[in-house]
PDB file of C-alpha atoms in Angstrom:
ATOM      1  CA  MET A  45     139.089  71.773 141.155  1.00 48.00           C
ATOM      2  CA  ARG A  46     139.522  70.866 137.430  1.00 48.00           C
ATOM      3  CA  GLY A  47     135.846  69.829 136.926  1.00 48.00           C
ATOM      4  CA  ARG A  48     134.773  72.999 138.650  1.00 44.00           C
ATOM      5  CA  ARG A  49     136.968  75.285 136.421  1.00 44.00           C
ATOM      6  CA  ALA A  50     135.571  73.559 133.431  1.00 44.00           C
ATOM      7  CA  LEU A  51     131.612  74.133 134.413  1.00 38.00           C
ATOM      8  CA  LEU A  52     132.676  77.886 135.064  1.00 37.00           C
ATOM      9  CA  VAL A  53     134.228  78.316 131.571  1.00 38.00           C
ATOM     10  CA  ILE A  54     130.792  76.822 130.123  1.00 37.00           C
ATOM     11  CA  GLY A  55     128.909  78.904 132.230  1.00 43.00           C
ATOM     12  CA  LEU A  56     130.823  82.236 131.177  1.00 38.00           C
ATOM     13  CA  LEU A  57     130.177  81.126 127.594  1.00 40.00           C
ATOM     14  CA  ALA A  58     126.449  80.587 128.122  1.00 44.00           C
ATOM     15  CA  SER A  59     126.145  84.171 129.581  1.00 44.00           C
ATOM     16  CA  SER A  60     127.979  86.092 126.942  1.00 45.00           C
ATOM     17  CA  GLY A  61     125.459  85.300 124.254  1.00 47.00           C
ATOM     18  CA  CYS A  62     127.444  83.043 122.418  1.00 46.00           C
ATOM     19  CA  HIS A  63     128.320  79.383 122.103  1.00 43.00           C
ATOM     20  CA  LYS A  64     131.090  77.550 121.012  1.00 44.00           C
ATOM     21  CA  ALA A  65     131.333  75.654 117.595  1.00 43.00           C
ATOM     22  CA  VAL A  66     134.218  73.366 116.071  1.00 44.00           C
ATOM     23  CA  ASP A  67     135.376  73.463 112.915  1.00 48.00           C
ATOM     24  CA  GLY A  68     135.806  69.879 112.200  1.00 49.00           C
ATOM     25  CA  SER A  69     139.748  70.102 112.062  1.00 46.00           C
ATOM     26  CA  ALA A  70     142.456  67.792 113.628  1.00 49.00           C
ATOM     27  CA  HIS A  71     143.298  70.786 116.091  1.00 52.00           C
ATOM     28  CA  GLY A  72     139.399  71.202 116.719  1.00 53.00           C
ATOM     29  CA  THR A  73     139.797  75.046 116.621  1.00 54.00           C
ATOM     30  CA  GLU A  74     137.042  76.887 118.361  1.00 55.00           C
ATOM     31  CA  ARG A  75     135.024  79.902 117.421  1.00 59.00           C
ATOM     32  CA  HIS A  76     132.158  82.201 118.756  1.00 58.00           C
ATOM     33  CA  VAL A  77     129.017  82.264 116.841  1.00 58.00           C
ATOM     34  CA  GLU A  78     126.884  85.308 117.911  1.00 63.00           C
ATOM     35  CA  SER A  79     123.269  84.741 117.718  1.00 68.00           C
ATOM     36  CA  LYS A  80     121.491  87.165 115.389  1.00 75.00           C
ATOM     37  CA  PRO A  81     118.789  89.546 116.755  1.00 77.00           C
ATOM     38  CA  VAL A  82     115.183  88.538 116.329  1.00 81.00           C
ATOM     39  CA  PRO A  83     113.525  91.209 113.894  1.00 85.00           C
ATOM     40  CA  PRO A  84     110.274  93.006 115.022  1.00 92.00           C
ATOM     41  CA  GLU A  85     107.043  91.367 114.185  1.00 93.00           C
ATOM     42  CA  LEU A  86     105.538  92.810 110.820  1.00 94.00           C
ATOM     43  CA  ILE A  87     101.864  94.473 111.585  1.00 95.00           C
ATOM     44  CA  THR A  88     100.075  96.600 108.889  1.00 95.00           C
ATOM     45  CA  SER A  89      99.124 100.058 110.229  1.00 95.00           C
ATOM     46  CA  GLU A  90      95.201  98.668 109.974  1.00 94.00           C
ATOM     47  CA  GLU A  91      95.845  95.866 111.664  1.00 94.00           C
ATOM     48  CA  MET A  92      97.517  97.699 114.652  1.00 94.00           C
ATOM     49  CA  ARG A  93      94.439 100.211 114.589  1.00 92.00           C
ATOM     50  CA  LEU A  94      92.000  97.487 114.922  1.00 91.00           C
ATOM     51  CA  ALA A  95      93.747  95.263 117.627  1.00 91.00           C
ATOM     52  CA  ASP A  96      94.269  98.687 119.858  1.00 92.00           C
ATOM     53  CA  SER A  97      90.647  99.247 119.585  1.00 88.00           C
ATOM     54  CA  GLY A  98      89.857  95.707 120.423  1.00 87.00           C
ATOM     55  CA  GLN A  99      88.199  95.074 116.939  1.00 87.00           C
ATOM     56  CA  SER A 100      90.414  91.937 116.214  1.00 84.00           C
ATOM     57  CA  SER A 101      91.601  88.823 118.287  1.00 82.00           C
ATOM     58  CA  PHE A 102      95.355  90.350 117.604  1.00 86.00           C
ATOM     59  CA  LYS A 103      96.915  90.896 120.867  1.00 90.00           C
ATOM     60  CA  LEU A 104      99.503  93.798 120.994  1.00 92.00           C
ATOM     61  CA  LEU A 105     101.926  93.535 124.195  1.00 94.00           C
ATOM     62  CA  PRO A 106     102.855  96.950 125.467  1.00 93.00           C
ATOM     63  CA  GLY A 107     106.779  97.389 125.279  1.00 93.00           C
ATOM     64  CA  LYS A 108     107.177  95.492 121.998  1.00 95.00           C
ATOM     65  CA  VAL A 109     108.485  96.635 118.998  1.00 96.00           C
ATOM     66  CA  TYR A 110     106.552  96.093 115.901  1.00 97.00           C
ATOM     67  CA  ARG A 111     107.567  96.776 112.121  1.00 96.00           C
ATOM     68  CA  VAL A 112     104.452  98.904 111.040  1.00 97.00           C
ATOM     69  CA  VAL A 113     103.642  99.302 107.260  1.00 97.00           C
ATOM     70  CA  GLY A 114     101.220 101.686 106.185  1.00 96.00           C
ATOM     71  CA  ARG A 115      99.960 104.291 103.819  1.00 95.00           C
ATOM     72  CA  VAL A 116     101.081 107.840 104.538  1.00 96.00           C
ATOM     73  CA  ARG A 117      98.062 110.245 105.008  1.00 94.00           C
ATOM     74  CA  ASN A 118     100.612 113.205 105.800  1.00 94.00           C
ATOM     75  CA  ILE A 119     103.429 114.012 107.942  1.00 94.00           C
ATOM     76  CA  SER A 120     103.224 116.668 110.538  1.00 93.00           C
ATOM     77  CA  VAL A 121     105.342 118.242 113.244  1.00 93.00           C
ATOM     78  CA  THR A 122     104.871 117.762 117.098  1.00 91.00           C
ATOM     79  CA  GLN A 123     105.313 120.493 119.342  1.00 90.00           C
ATOM     80  CA  SER A 124     108.949 119.524 120.111  1.00 89.00           C
ATOM     81  CA  GLY A 125     109.933 119.557 116.149  1.00 91.00           C
ATOM     82  CA  GLN A 126     110.016 116.042 115.541  1.00 92.00           C
ATOM     83  CA  PRO A 127     108.235 114.608 112.280  1.00 94.00           C
ATOM     84  CA  GLN A 128     105.080 112.508 112.969  1.00 95.00           C
ATOM     85  CA  VAL A 129     103.736 110.111 110.232  1.00 96.00           C
ATOM     86  CA  GLN A 130     100.128 109.697 109.999  1.00 95.00           C
ATOM     87  CA  PHE A 131      98.331 106.842 109.177  1.00 94.00           C
ATOM     88  CA  THR A 132      94.763 106.229 109.299  1.00 91.00           C
ATOM     89  CA  GLY A 133      93.610 106.250 112.980  1.00 90.00           C
ATOM     90  CA  PHE A 134      97.098 107.029 114.427  1.00 94.00           C
ATOM     91  CA  GLY A 135     100.274 108.831 114.253  1.00 94.00           C
ATOM     92  CA  ALA A 136     103.872 107.359 114.670  1.00 96.00           C
ATOM     93  CA  THR A 137     106.464 110.096 115.751  1.00 96.00           C
ATOM     94  CA  LEU A 138     109.986 109.349 114.742  1.00 96.00           C
ATOM     95  CA  ASP A 139     113.208 109.263 117.000  1.00 93.00           C
ATOM     96  CA  PRO A 140     115.200 112.204 116.537  1.00 92.00           C
ATOM     97  CA  ALA A 141     117.772 110.077 115.072  1.00 89.00           C
ATOM     98  CA  SER A 142     115.803 109.030 112.486  1.00 90.00           C
ATOM     99  CA  ALA A 143     113.779 112.362 111.569  1.00 91.00           C
ATOM    100  CA  ASP A 144     115.769 113.087 108.416  1.00 92.00           C
ATOM    101  CA  ALA A 145     114.339 110.085 106.737  1.00 92.00           C
ATOM    102  CA  ALA A 146     110.983 111.853 107.227  1.00 93.00           C
ATOM    103  CA  LYS A 147     112.408 114.884 104.369  1.00 92.00           C
ATOM    104  CA  SER A 148     112.072 112.261 101.527  1.00 91.00           C
ATOM    105  CA  VAL A 149     108.584 110.574 102.243  1.00 92.00           C
ATOM    106  CA  ASP A 150     105.405 112.157 100.606  1.00 92.00           C
ATOM    107  CA  ALA A 151     101.768 111.625 101.266  1.00 93.00           C
ATOM    108  CA  ASP A 152     100.158 108.496  99.616  1.00 93.00           C
ATOM    109  CA  ALA A 153     103.345 106.643  99.948  1.00 95.00           C
ATOM    110  CA  TYR A 154     103.879 103.457 101.814  1.00 96.00           C
ATOM    111  CA  VAL A 155     106.202 103.277 104.461  1.00 97.00           C
ATOM    112  CA  ALA A 156     107.616 100.576 107.121  1.00 97.00           C
ATOM    113  CA  LEU A 157     108.972 101.614 110.667  1.00 96.00           C
ATOM    114  CA  ASP A 158     109.931 100.016 113.876  1.00 97.00           C
ATOM    115  CA  CYS A 159     107.607 101.146 116.716  1.00 97.00           C
ATOM    116  CA  PRO A 160     107.515 100.446 120.396  1.00 96.00           C
ATOM    117  CA  TYR A 161     103.537  99.704 121.381  1.00 95.00           C
ATOM    118  CA  GLN A 162     102.442 101.479 124.614  1.00 91.00           C
ATOM    119  CA  SER A 163      99.017 100.741 125.798  1.00 83.00           C
ATOM    120  CA  HIS A 164      96.598 103.523 126.834  1.00 81.00           C
ATOM    121  CA  ASP A 165      93.441 104.047 128.182  1.00 75.00           C
ATOM    122  CA  GLY A 166      89.989 104.261 126.012  1.00 69.00           C
ATOM    123  CA  ASN A 167      89.897 108.193 126.330  1.00 71.00           C
ATOM    124  CA  THR A 168      93.239 108.762 124.466  1.00 80.00           C
ATOM    125  CA  GLU A 169      94.098 107.851 120.865  1.00 86.00           C
ATOM    126  CA  LEU A 170      96.732 105.501 119.729  1.00 91.00           C
ATOM    127  CA  GLN A 171     100.214 107.258 119.346  1.00 93.00           C
ATOM    128  CA  LEU A 172     103.416 105.637 118.561  1.00 95.00           C
ATOM    129  CA  ASP A 173     106.792 107.089 119.934  1.00 94.00           C
ATOM    130  CA  HIS A 174     110.188 106.584 119.406  1.00 94.00           C
ATOM    131  CA  CYS A 175     110.031 104.888 115.951  1.00 96.00           C
ATOM    132  CA  LYS A 176     112.963 104.305 113.989  1.00 96.00           C
ATOM    133  CA  ASN A 177     114.222 102.702 110.648  1.00 95.00           C
ATOM    134  CA  LEU A 178     111.637 104.350 108.394  1.00 96.00           C
ATOM    135  CA  GLN A 179     111.912 102.971 104.934  1.00 95.00           C
ATOM    136  CA  SER A 180     109.807 103.317 101.746  1.00 95.00           C
ATOM    137  CA  VAL A 181     107.698  99.917 100.840  1.00 96.00           C
ATOM    138  CA  PRO A 182     107.348  99.927  96.948  1.00 95.00           C
ATOM    139  CA  SER A 183     103.810  99.778  95.806  1.00 95.00           C
ATOM    140  CA  VAL A 184     102.788  98.450  92.245  1.00 94.00           C
ATOM    141  CA  SER A 185      99.295  97.392  90.460  1.00 92.00           C
ATOM    142  CA  ALA A 186      98.838  93.423  90.247  1.00 91.00           C
ATOM    143  CA  GLN A 187      99.247  94.193  86.318  1.00 90.00           C
ATOM    144  CA  GLU A 188     102.641  95.940  86.715  1.00 92.00           C
ATOM    145  CA  TYR A 189     103.922  92.837  88.962  1.00 93.00           C
ATOM    146  CA  VAL A 190     102.810  89.834  86.854  1.00 91.00           C
ATOM    147  CA  GLN A 191     104.066  91.666  83.661  1.00 91.00           C
ATOM    148  CA  SER A 192     107.594  92.224  85.314  1.00 93.00           C
ATOM    149  CA  TYR A 193     107.920  88.614  85.949  1.00 92.00           C
ATOM    150  CA  GLU A 194     106.685  87.810  82.278  1.00 90.00           C
ATOM    151  CA  ASN A 195     109.226  90.007  80.894  1.00 93.00           C
ATOM    152  CA  ASN A 196     112.048  88.927  83.061  1.00 95.00           C
ATOM    153  CA  ALA A 197     111.630  86.677  86.097  1.00 92.00           C
ATOM    154  CA  PHE A 198     115.430  87.016  86.792  1.00 94.00           C
ATOM    155  CA  LYS A 199     115.094  90.658  87.306  1.00 96.00           C
ATOM    156  CA  ALA A 200     111.933  90.528  88.889  1.00 94.00           C
ATOM    157  CA  ASP A 201     113.243  88.458  91.593  1.00 94.00           C
ATOM    158  CA  ALA A 202     115.934  90.652  92.241  1.00 95.00           C
ATOM    159  CA  GLU A 203     113.381  93.404  93.038  1.00 95.00           C
ATOM    160  CA  TYR A 204     110.858  91.552  94.788  1.00 95.00           C
ATOM    161  CA  LYS A 205     111.866  88.163  95.959  1.00 95.00           C
ATOM    162  CA  ASP A 206     111.250  87.918  99.705  1.00 94.00           C
ATOM    163  CA  LYS A 207     110.959  91.272  99.973  1.00 94.00           C
ATOM    164  CA  GLU A 208     107.765  93.402 101.305  1.00 95.00           C
ATOM    165  CA  VAL A 209     105.817  94.826  98.236  1.00 96.00           C
ATOM    166  CA  VAL A 210     102.074  96.268  98.211  1.00 96.00           C
ATOM    167  CA  ILE A 211     100.057  95.356  95.373  1.00 95.00           C
ATOM    168  CA  SER A 212      96.482  96.953  94.671  1.00 93.00           C
ATOM    169  CA  GLY A 213      94.144  95.953  92.008  1.00 92.00           C
ATOM    170  CA  LYS A 214      90.406  94.377  91.782  1.00 91.00           C
ATOM    171  CA  LEU A 215      89.592  91.498  93.398  1.00 92.00           C
ATOM    172  CA  ARG A 216      88.275  88.793  90.880  1.00 91.00           C
ATOM    173  CA  LEU A 217      88.007  86.048  93.337  1.00 92.00           C
ATOM    174  CA  LYS A 218      89.124  84.341  96.893  1.00 92.00           C
ATOM    175  CA  ASP A 219      89.418  80.712  97.054  1.00 92.00           C
ATOM    176  CA  LYS A 220      91.834  78.062  98.393  1.00 90.00           C
ATOM    177  CA  LEU A 221      94.863  76.334  96.821  1.00 88.00           C
ATOM    178  CA  ILE A 222      94.829  72.483  96.722  1.00 88.00           C
ATOM    179  CA  ASP A 223      96.655  72.621  99.793  1.00 87.00           C
ATOM    180  CA  GLY A 224      94.123  74.296 101.442  1.00 88.00           C
ATOM    181  CA  ARG A 225      95.611  77.781 101.629  1.00 90.00           C
ATOM    182  CA  ASP A 226      93.384  80.957 101.337  1.00 92.00           C
ATOM    183  CA  TYR A 227      94.523  83.160  98.356  1.00 93.00           C
ATOM    184  CA  LEU A 228      93.350  86.210  96.412  1.00 94.00           C
ATOM    185  CA  ASP A 229      93.258  86.455  92.824  1.00 93.00           C
ATOM    186  CA  ILE A 230      93.676  90.314  91.985  1.00 93.00           C
ATOM    187  CA  ILE A 231      93.687  91.997  88.335  1.00 89.00           C
ATOM    188  CA  ALA A 232      94.518  95.185  87.064  1.00 77.00           C
ATOM    189  CA  VAL A 233      92.168  98.492  87.227  1.00 75.00           C
ATOM    190  CA  PRO A 234      90.658  98.826  84.773  1.00 68.00           C
ATOM    191  CA  PRO A 235      90.436  94.814  84.037  1.00 65.00           C
ATOM    192  CA  ASP A 236      93.325  93.159  82.449  1.00 67.00           C
ATOM    193  CA  ILE A 237      93.869  89.664  81.660  1.00 71.00           C
ATOM    194  CA  SER A 238      96.952  89.654  84.099  1.00 76.00           C
ATOM    195  CA  SER A 239      96.279  88.612  87.603  1.00 86.00           C
ATOM    196  CA  ALA A 240      98.396  88.346  90.783  1.00 91.00           C
ATOM    197  CA  THR A 241      97.935  85.239  93.184  1.00 92.00           C
ATOM    198  CA  ALA A 242      98.355  86.386  96.884  1.00 94.00           C
ATOM    199  CA  ILE A 243      98.177  83.885  99.488  1.00 94.00           C
ATOM    200  CA  ILE A 244      96.786  85.264 102.675  1.00 94.00           C
ATOM    201  CA  ALA A 245      98.979  84.957 105.879  1.00 93.00           C
ATOM    202  CA  PRO A 246      97.139  82.530 108.363  1.00 90.00           C
ATOM    203  CA  GLU A 247      96.776  85.244 110.887  1.00 87.00           C
ATOM    204  CA  ALA A 248      95.017  87.676 108.304  1.00 89.00           C
ATOM    205  CA  ARG A 249      92.302  85.251 107.483  1.00 87.00           C
ATOM    206  CA  ALA A 250      89.930  86.656 109.934  1.00 85.00           C
ATOM    207  CA  MET A 251      90.278  90.126 108.085  1.00 88.00           C
ATOM    208  CA  SER A 252      89.221  88.798 104.588  1.00 82.00           C
ATOM    209  CA  ASP A 253      85.575  89.017 104.827  1.00 79.00           C
ATOM    210  CA  GLY A 254      85.607  92.701 105.619  1.00 82.00           C
ATOM    211  CA  TYR A 255      88.895  93.590 103.437  1.00 86.00           C
ATOM    212  CA  ALA A 256      88.677  91.231 100.548  1.00 86.00           C
ATOM    213  CA  THR A 257      85.319  91.689  98.497  1.00 88.00           C
ATOM    214  CA  VAL A 258      84.838  90.391  95.137  1.00 91.00           C
ATOM    215  CA  GLY A 259      84.717  93.296  92.401  1.00 90.00           C
ATOM    216  CA  SER A 260      86.035  96.202  95.001  1.00 89.00           C
ATOM    217  CA  LEU A 261      89.578  97.410  95.168  1.00 90.00           C
ATOM    218  CA  THR A 262      91.965  95.530  97.010  1.00 92.00           C
ATOM    219  CA  VAL A 263      95.598  96.480  98.632  1.00 94.00           C
ATOM    220  CA  VAL A 264      97.648  94.121 100.183  1.00 96.00           C
ATOM    221  CA  LEU A 265     101.141  93.881 101.820  1.00 97.00           C
ATOM    222  CA  CYS A 266     103.040  90.681 100.662  1.00 96.00           C
ATOM    223  CA  GLN A 267     106.342  89.257 100.366  1.00 95.00           C
ATOM    224  CA  GLY A 268     107.084  88.686  96.537  1.00 95.00           C
ATOM    225  CA  GLY A 269     108.689  86.248  94.080  1.00 91.00           C
ATOM    226  CA  TYR A 270     107.015  83.250  95.803  1.00 90.00           C
ATOM    227  CA  ARG A 271     106.734  79.938  93.576  1.00 89.00           C
ATOM    228  CA  TYR A 272     103.445  78.395  94.976  1.00 84.00           C
ATOM    229  CA  ASN A 273     103.048  75.166  92.932  1.00 80.00           C
ATOM    230  CA  GLU A 274     105.568  72.483  91.466  1.00 77.00           C
ATOM    231  CA  ALA A 275     104.889  74.246  87.975  1.00 75.00           C
ATOM    232  CA  GLY A 276     106.605  77.252  89.662  1.00 76.00           C
ATOM    233  CA  SER A 277     103.876  79.799  89.084  1.00 82.00           C
ATOM    234  CA  VAL A 278     104.535  83.139  90.692  1.00 88.00           C
ATOM    235  CA  GLY A 279     102.415  84.818  93.314  1.00 91.00           C
ATOM    236  CA  LEU A 280     102.725  86.450  96.758  1.00 95.00           C
ATOM    237  CA  LYS A 281     102.815  85.073 100.055  1.00 94.00           C
ATOM    238  CA  ASP A 282     101.959  85.860 103.887  1.00 95.00           C
ATOM    239  CA  CYS A 283      99.571  88.790 102.706  1.00 96.00           C
ATOM    240  CA  ARG A 284      98.010  91.236 104.894  1.00 95.00           C
ATOM    241  CA  PHE A 285      95.279  93.571 104.505  1.00 94.00           C
ATOM    242  CA  LEU A 286      95.709  97.557 104.067  1.00 93.00           C
ATOM    243  CA  GLN A 287      93.526 100.092 104.326  1.00 76.00           C
ATOM    244  CA  ASN A 288      92.515 102.000 101.058  1.00 61.00           C
ATOM    245  CA  TYR A 289      91.335 105.341 101.994  1.00 54.00           C
TER     246      TYR A 289
END
């Protein structure tokens, strides 16, 4: 009976979503460690538009929540009175509890919001509903980003390191680092000596031919403050393409 009780206790702990941890003290004090929720998968509005229309190999899963980042064309209001963020090719309607956040967003701003994807037939346009957590995403030129690190790297890290940031500029070249990773070298418009090294996310490589043309304006969503070599050179990582309409 004692062994069966022990097994029952272990089963209850497993079903509660936490596990036991011992702090190493002489008494072996136990504590419960809750597992952290997995954040929504990040995707740009352009990636979602292409995937939904079958123009990319990326597969959207019905019912899955995605963290969608894109440039706002405008904000309209649905028949029921809810704000709807219009991206290129589709709209995203905010959940009533998140509606007030739309009051502080203007056209041409870059925003992120969490939306569940729902499949639809080919006769209807993509539409996202019940979106939450609308937040602004900082947008700077390649020149501004590089100069902020040249002026005060500690301050720039506080603003950009491991955070989402939209970088825009003229594509000077695309190449590979010594370790084989693809990157873009983005300069200011008009041309400036400062350039930002933007390492492309592996899943975004397939889009680079159509969205990274040397000499053209390029807009990418990246994580900032990334040191990409032993010398500590600062660039950006996990970069994905946004449409510049």
